[in-house]
mmCIF file of C-alpha atoms and ligand atoms in Angstrom:
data_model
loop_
_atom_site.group_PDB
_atom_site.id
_atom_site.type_symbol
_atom_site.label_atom_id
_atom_site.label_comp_id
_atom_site.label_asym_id
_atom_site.label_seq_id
_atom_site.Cartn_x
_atom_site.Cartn_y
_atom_site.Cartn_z
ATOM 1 C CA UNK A 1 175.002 125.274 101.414
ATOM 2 C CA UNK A 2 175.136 121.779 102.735
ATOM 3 C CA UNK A 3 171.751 119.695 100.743
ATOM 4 C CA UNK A 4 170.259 116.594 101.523
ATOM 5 C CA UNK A 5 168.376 114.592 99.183
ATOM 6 C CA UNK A 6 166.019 112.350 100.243
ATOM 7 C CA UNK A 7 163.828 109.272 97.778
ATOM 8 C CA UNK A 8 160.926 109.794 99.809
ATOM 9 C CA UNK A 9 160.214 111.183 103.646
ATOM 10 C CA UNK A 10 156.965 111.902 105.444
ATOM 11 C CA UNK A 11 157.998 115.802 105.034
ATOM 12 C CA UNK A 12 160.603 117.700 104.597
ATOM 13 C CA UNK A 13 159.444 119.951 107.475
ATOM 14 C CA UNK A 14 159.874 116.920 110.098
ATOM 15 C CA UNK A 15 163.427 115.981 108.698
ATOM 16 C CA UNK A 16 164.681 119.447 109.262
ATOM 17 C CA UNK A 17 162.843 119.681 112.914
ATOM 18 C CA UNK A 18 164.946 116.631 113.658
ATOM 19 C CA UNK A 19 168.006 117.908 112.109
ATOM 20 C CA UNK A 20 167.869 120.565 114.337
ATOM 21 C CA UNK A 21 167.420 118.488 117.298
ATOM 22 C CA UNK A 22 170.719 116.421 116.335
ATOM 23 C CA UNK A 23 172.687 119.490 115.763
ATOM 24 C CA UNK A 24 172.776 120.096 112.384
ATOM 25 C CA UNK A 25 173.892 123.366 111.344
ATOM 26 C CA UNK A 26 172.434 126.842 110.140
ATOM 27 C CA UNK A 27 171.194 126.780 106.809
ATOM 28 C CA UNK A 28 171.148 122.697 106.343
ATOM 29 C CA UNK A 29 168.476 122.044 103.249
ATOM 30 C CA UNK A 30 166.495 119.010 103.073
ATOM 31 C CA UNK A 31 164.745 117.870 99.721
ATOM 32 C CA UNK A 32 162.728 115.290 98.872
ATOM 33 C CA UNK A 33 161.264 113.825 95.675
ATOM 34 C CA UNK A 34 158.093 112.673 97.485
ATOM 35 C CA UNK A 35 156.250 113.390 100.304
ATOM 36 C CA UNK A 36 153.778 110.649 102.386
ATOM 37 C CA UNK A 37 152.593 113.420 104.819
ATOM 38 C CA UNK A 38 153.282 116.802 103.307
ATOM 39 C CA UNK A 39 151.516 119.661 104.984
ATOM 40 C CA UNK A 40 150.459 122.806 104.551
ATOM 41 C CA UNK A 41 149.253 125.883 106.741
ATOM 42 C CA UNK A 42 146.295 125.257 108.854
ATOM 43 C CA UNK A 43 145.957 121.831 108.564
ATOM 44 C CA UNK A 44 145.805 121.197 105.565
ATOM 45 C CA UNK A 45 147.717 118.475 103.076
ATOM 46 C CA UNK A 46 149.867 119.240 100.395
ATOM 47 C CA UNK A 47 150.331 116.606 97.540
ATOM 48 C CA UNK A 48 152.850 116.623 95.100
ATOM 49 C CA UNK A 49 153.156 113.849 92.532
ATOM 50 C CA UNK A 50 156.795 112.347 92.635
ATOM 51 C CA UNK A 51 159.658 114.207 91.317
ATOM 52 C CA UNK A 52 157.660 116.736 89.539
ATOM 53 C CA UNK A 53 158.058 119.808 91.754
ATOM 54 C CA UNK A 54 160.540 121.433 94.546
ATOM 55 C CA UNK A 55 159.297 120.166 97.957
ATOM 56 C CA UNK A 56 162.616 121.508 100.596
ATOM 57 C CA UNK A 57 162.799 122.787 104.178
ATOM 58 C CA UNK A 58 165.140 125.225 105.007
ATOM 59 C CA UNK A 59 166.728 125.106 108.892
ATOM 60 C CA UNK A 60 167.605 128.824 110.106
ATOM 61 C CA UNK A 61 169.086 128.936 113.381
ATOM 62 C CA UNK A 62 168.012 132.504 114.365
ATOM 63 C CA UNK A 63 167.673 133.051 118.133
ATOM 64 C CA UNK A 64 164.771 135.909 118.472
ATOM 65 C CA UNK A 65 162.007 136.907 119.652
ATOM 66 C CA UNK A 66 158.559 134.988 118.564
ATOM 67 C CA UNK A 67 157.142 138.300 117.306
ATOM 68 C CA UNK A 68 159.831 138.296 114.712
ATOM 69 C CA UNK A 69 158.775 134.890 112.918
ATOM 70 C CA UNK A 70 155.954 136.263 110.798
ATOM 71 C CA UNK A 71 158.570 138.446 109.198
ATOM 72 C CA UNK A 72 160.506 135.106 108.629
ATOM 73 C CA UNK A 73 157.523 133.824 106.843
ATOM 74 C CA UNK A 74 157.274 137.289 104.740
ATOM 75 C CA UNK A 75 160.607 137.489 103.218
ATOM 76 C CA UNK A 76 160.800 133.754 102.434
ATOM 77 C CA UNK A 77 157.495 134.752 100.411
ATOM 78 C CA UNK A 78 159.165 137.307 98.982
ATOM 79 C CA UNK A 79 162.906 135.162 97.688
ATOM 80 C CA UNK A 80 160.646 132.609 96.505
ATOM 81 C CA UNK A 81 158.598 135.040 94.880
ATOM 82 C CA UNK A 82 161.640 136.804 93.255
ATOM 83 C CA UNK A 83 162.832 133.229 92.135
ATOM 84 C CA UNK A 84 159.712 132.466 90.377
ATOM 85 C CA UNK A 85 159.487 135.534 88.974
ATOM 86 C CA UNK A 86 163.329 134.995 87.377
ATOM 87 C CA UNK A 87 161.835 131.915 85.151
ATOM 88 C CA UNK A 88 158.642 133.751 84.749
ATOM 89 C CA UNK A 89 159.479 137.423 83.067
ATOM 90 C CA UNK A 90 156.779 137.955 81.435
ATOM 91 C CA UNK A 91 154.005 137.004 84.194
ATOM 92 C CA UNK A 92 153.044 139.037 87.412
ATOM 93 C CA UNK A 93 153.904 136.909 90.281
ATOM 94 C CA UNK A 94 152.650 138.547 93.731
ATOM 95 C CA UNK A 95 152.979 137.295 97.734
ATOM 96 C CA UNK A 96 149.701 136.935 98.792
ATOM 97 C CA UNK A 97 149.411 137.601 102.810
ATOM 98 C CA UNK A 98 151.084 135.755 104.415
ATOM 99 C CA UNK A 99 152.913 134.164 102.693
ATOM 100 C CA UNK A 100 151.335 132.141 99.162
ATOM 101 C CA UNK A 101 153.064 133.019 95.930
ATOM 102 C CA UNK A 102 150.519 133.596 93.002
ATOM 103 C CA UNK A 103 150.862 133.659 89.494
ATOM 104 C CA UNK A 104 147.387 135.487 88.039
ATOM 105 C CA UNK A 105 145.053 134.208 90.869
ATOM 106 C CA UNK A 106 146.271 130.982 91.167
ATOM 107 C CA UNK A 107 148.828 129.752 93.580
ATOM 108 C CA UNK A 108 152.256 128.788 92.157
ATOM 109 C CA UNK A 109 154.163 128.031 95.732
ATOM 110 C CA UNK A 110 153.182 127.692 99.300
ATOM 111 C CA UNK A 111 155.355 127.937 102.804
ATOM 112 C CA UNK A 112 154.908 126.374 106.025
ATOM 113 C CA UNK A 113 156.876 128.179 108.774
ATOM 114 C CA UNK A 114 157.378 126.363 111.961
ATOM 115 C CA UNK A 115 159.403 127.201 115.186
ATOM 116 C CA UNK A 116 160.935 125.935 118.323
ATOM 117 C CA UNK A 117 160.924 128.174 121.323
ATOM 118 C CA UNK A 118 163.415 127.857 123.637
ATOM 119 C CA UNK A 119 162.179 130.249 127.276
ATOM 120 C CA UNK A 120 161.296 133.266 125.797
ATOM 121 C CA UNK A 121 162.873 133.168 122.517
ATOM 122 C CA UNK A 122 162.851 131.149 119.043
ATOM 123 C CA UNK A 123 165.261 128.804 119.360
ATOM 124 C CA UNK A 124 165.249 128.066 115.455
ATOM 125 C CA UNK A 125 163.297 128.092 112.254
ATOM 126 C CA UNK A 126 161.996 125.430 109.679
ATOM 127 C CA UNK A 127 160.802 126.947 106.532
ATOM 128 C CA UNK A 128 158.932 124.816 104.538
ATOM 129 C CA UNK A 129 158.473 125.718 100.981
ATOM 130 C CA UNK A 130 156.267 123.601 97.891
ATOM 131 C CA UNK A 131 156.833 124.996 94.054
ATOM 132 C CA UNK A 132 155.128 123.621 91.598
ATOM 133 C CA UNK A 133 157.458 123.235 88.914
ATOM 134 C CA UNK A 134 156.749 120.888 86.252
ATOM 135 C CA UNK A 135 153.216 119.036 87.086
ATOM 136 C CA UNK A 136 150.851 119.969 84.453
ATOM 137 C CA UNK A 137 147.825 118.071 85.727
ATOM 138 C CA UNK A 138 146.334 119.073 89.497
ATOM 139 C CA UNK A 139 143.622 116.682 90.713
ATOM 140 C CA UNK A 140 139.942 118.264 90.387
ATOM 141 C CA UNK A 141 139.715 120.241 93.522
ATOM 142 C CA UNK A 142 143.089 122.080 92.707
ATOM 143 C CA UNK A 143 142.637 122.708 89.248
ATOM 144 C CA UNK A 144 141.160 126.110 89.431
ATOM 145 C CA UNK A 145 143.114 127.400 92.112
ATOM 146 C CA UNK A 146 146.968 126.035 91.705
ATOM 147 C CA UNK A 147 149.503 126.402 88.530
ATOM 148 C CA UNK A 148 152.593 125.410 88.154
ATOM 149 C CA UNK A 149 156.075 127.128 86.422
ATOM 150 C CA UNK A 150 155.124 124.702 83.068
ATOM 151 C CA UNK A 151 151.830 125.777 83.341
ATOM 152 C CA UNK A 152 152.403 129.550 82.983
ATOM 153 C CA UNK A 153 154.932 128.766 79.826
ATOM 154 C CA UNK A 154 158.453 128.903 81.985
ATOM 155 C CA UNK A 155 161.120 126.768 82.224
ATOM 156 C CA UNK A 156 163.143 125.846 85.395
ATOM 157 C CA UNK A 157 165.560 123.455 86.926
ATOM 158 C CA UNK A 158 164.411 122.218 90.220
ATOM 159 C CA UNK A 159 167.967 122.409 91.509
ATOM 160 C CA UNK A 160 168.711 125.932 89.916
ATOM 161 C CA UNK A 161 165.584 127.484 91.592
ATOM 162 C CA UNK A 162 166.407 125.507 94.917
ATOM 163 C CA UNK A 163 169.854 127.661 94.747
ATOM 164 C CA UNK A 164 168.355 130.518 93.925
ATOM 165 C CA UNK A 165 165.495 130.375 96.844
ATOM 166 C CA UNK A 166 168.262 129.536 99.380
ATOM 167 C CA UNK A 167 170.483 132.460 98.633
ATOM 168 C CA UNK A 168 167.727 134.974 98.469
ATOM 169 C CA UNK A 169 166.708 134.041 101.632
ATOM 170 C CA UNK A 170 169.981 133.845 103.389
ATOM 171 C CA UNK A 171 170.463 137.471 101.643
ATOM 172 C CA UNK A 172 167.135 139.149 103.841
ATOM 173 C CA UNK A 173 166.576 136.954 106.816
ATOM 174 C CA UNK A 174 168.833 137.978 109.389
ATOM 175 C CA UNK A 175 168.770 141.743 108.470
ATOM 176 C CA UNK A 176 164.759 141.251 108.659
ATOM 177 C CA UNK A 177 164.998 139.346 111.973
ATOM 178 C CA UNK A 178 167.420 141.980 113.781
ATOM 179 C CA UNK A 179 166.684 144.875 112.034
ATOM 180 C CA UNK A 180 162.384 144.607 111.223
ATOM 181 C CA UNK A 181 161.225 145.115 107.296
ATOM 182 C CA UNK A 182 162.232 147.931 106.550
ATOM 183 C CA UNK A 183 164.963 146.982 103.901
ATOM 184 C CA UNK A 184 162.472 145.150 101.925
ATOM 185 C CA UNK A 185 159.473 146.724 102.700
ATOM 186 C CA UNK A 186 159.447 148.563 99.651
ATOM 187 C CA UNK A 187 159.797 145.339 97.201
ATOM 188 C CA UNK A 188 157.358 143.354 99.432
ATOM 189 C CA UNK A 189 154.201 146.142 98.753
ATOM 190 C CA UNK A 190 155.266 146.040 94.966
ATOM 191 C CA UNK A 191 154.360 142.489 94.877
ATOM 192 C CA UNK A 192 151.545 142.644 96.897
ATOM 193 C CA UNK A 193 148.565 140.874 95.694
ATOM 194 C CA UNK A 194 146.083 141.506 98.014
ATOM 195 C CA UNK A 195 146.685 145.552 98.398
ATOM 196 C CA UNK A 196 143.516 147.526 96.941
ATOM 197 C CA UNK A 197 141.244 144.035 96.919
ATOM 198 C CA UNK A 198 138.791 143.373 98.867
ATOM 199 C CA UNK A 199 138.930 140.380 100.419
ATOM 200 C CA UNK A 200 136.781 138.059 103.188
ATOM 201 C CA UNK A 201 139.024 138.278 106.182
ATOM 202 C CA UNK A 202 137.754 139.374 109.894
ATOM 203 C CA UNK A 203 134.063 140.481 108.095
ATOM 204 C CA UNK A 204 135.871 141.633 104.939
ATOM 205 C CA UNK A 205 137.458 145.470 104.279
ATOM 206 C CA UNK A 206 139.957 146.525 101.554
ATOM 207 C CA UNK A 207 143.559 145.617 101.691
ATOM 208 C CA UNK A 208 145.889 148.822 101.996
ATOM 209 C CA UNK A 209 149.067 146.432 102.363
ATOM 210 C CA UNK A 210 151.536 145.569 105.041
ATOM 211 C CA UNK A 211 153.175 147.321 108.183
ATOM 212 C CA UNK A 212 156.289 147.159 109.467
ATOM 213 C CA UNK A 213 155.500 144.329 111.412
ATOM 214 C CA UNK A 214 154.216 142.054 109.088
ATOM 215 C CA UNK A 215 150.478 142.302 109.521
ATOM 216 C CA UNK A 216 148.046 142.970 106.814
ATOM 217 C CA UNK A 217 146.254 146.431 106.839
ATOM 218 C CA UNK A 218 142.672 146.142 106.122
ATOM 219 C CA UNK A 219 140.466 149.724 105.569
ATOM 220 C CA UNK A 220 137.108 147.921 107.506
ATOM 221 C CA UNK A 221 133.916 149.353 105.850
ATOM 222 C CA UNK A 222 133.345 151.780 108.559
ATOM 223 C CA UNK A 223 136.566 153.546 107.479
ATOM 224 C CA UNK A 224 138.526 152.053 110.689
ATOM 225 C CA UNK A 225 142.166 150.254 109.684
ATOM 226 C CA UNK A 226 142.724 147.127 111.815
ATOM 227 C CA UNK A 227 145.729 145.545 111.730
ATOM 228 C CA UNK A 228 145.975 141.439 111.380
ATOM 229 C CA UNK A 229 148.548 139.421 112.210
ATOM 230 C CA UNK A 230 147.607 135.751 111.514
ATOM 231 C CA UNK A 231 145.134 134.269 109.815
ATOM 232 C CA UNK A 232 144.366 133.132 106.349
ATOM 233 C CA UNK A 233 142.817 135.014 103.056
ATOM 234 C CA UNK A 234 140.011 133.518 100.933
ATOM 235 C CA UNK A 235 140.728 134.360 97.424
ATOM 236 C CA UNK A 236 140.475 137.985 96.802
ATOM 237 C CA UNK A 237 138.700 140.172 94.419
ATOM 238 C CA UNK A 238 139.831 139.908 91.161
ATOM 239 C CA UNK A 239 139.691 143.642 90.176
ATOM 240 C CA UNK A 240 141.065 145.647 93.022
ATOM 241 C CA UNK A 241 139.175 148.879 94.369
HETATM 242 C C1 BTN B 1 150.755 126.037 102.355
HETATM 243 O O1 BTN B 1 150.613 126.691 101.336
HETATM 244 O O2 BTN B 1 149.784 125.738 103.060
HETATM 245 C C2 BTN B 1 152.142 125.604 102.745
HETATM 246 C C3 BTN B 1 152.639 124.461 101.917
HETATM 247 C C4 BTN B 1 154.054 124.048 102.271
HETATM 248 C C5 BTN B 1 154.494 122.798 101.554
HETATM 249 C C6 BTN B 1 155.947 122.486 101.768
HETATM 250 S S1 BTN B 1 156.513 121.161 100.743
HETATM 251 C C7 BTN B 1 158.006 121.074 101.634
HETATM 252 C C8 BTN B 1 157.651 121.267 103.094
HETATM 253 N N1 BTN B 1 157.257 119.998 103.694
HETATM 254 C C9 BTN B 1 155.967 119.997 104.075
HETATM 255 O O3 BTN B 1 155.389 119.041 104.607
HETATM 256 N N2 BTN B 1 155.413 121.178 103.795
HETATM 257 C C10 BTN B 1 156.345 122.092 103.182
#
């Protein structure tokens, strides 16, 4: 696994797009101690005090179809998931649709899939990934929604859970991308936070998990099951149905 470490960058994200434009190859990391423009899904900003937590991109050059990338952005959920989980025994940590990792109801982890198409395929993949590791503080605005491996009692090495990440997601990918869910299907609905809650998406319904495809089945209150393949969650009930 070739690493590089970086002081400080804008985000990891944009390191690895440009890596990939100047050839570098399959699998190249990039981590950084500090982020100036770190970003997060729809829009949004993700801070992350220096050195305190795992902010790395991941570059995966997987030629396939765009319809395949959401299941990119599951199972990276899912091997950061397990890798929290490994310093965390004694906690539930679930994948919350898409793609959050949550600890209780609080997210622990966040991933920021972004692709290049090339014609009609993905030409490659940049996956994004934020654990919060050691911070203990969160500003105001965070501190009732975001925890942290120290937080919930565990202890980690940021370079030991960077491995471990990387090589769980190397394990699933390419199966995944060529070969749909189906291989980890089963351990994906295990961890499934949002399954049986009812939560605010599309006029609300009740989670009843995810297909094959990666999209989120929702039980509508008129007893129809849609099928949703982006989008984001607002919190989620906190006893399921
Ligand atoms: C989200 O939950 O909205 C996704 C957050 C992704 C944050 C990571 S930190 C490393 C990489 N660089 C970025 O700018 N974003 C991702």
């Amino acid at each position: 696994m070739k690493i590089i470490r970086l002081e400080e960058t804008t985000s990891t994200n944009d390191d690895a797009k440009r890596g990939a434009r100047e050839g570098a190859e399959h699998g190249t990391v990039w981590v950084a101690e500090s982020q100036t423009g770190g970003r997060g899904r729809q829009g949004r900003t993700w801070a992350s005090p220096r050195g305190e937590n795992l902010l790395f991109s991941v570059l995966l050059r997987i030629q396939c179809l765009p319809a395949r990338v959401p299941l990119i952005a599951l199972v990276a959920g899912l091997a950061v998931r397990d890798a929290v989980a490994r310093v965390l025994p004694d906690r539930d940590v679930l994948v919350k649709w898409p793609n959050d990792v949550l600890v209780g109801e609080k997210k622990i982890a966040g991933i920021l899939v972004e692709s290049a198409i090339a014609g009609t395929k993905v030409d490659h993949v940049v996956v994004g990934i934020g654990i919060n590791v050691h911070t203990r503080h969160f500003p105001e605005e965070l501190a009732a929604i975001a925890t942290s491996i120290a937080l919930e009692g565990g202890h980690a090495s940021r370079s030991a859970l960077l491995e471990d990440v990387v090589q769980r997601l190397d394990h699933d990918v390419e199966h995944v991308v060529h070969r749909g869910l189906g291989l980890v299907h089963a351990r994906l609905s295990k961890v499934d936070a949002l399954r049986g809650h009812e939560i605010d998406i599309e006029g609300g319904g009740v989670a009843e998990g995810i297909d094959l495809d990666g999209r989120l089945l929702v039980r509508k209150p008129d007893g129809t099951l849609v099928r949703i393949s982006s989008g984001e969650v607002r919190g989620r009930a906190s006893t399921p149905r």
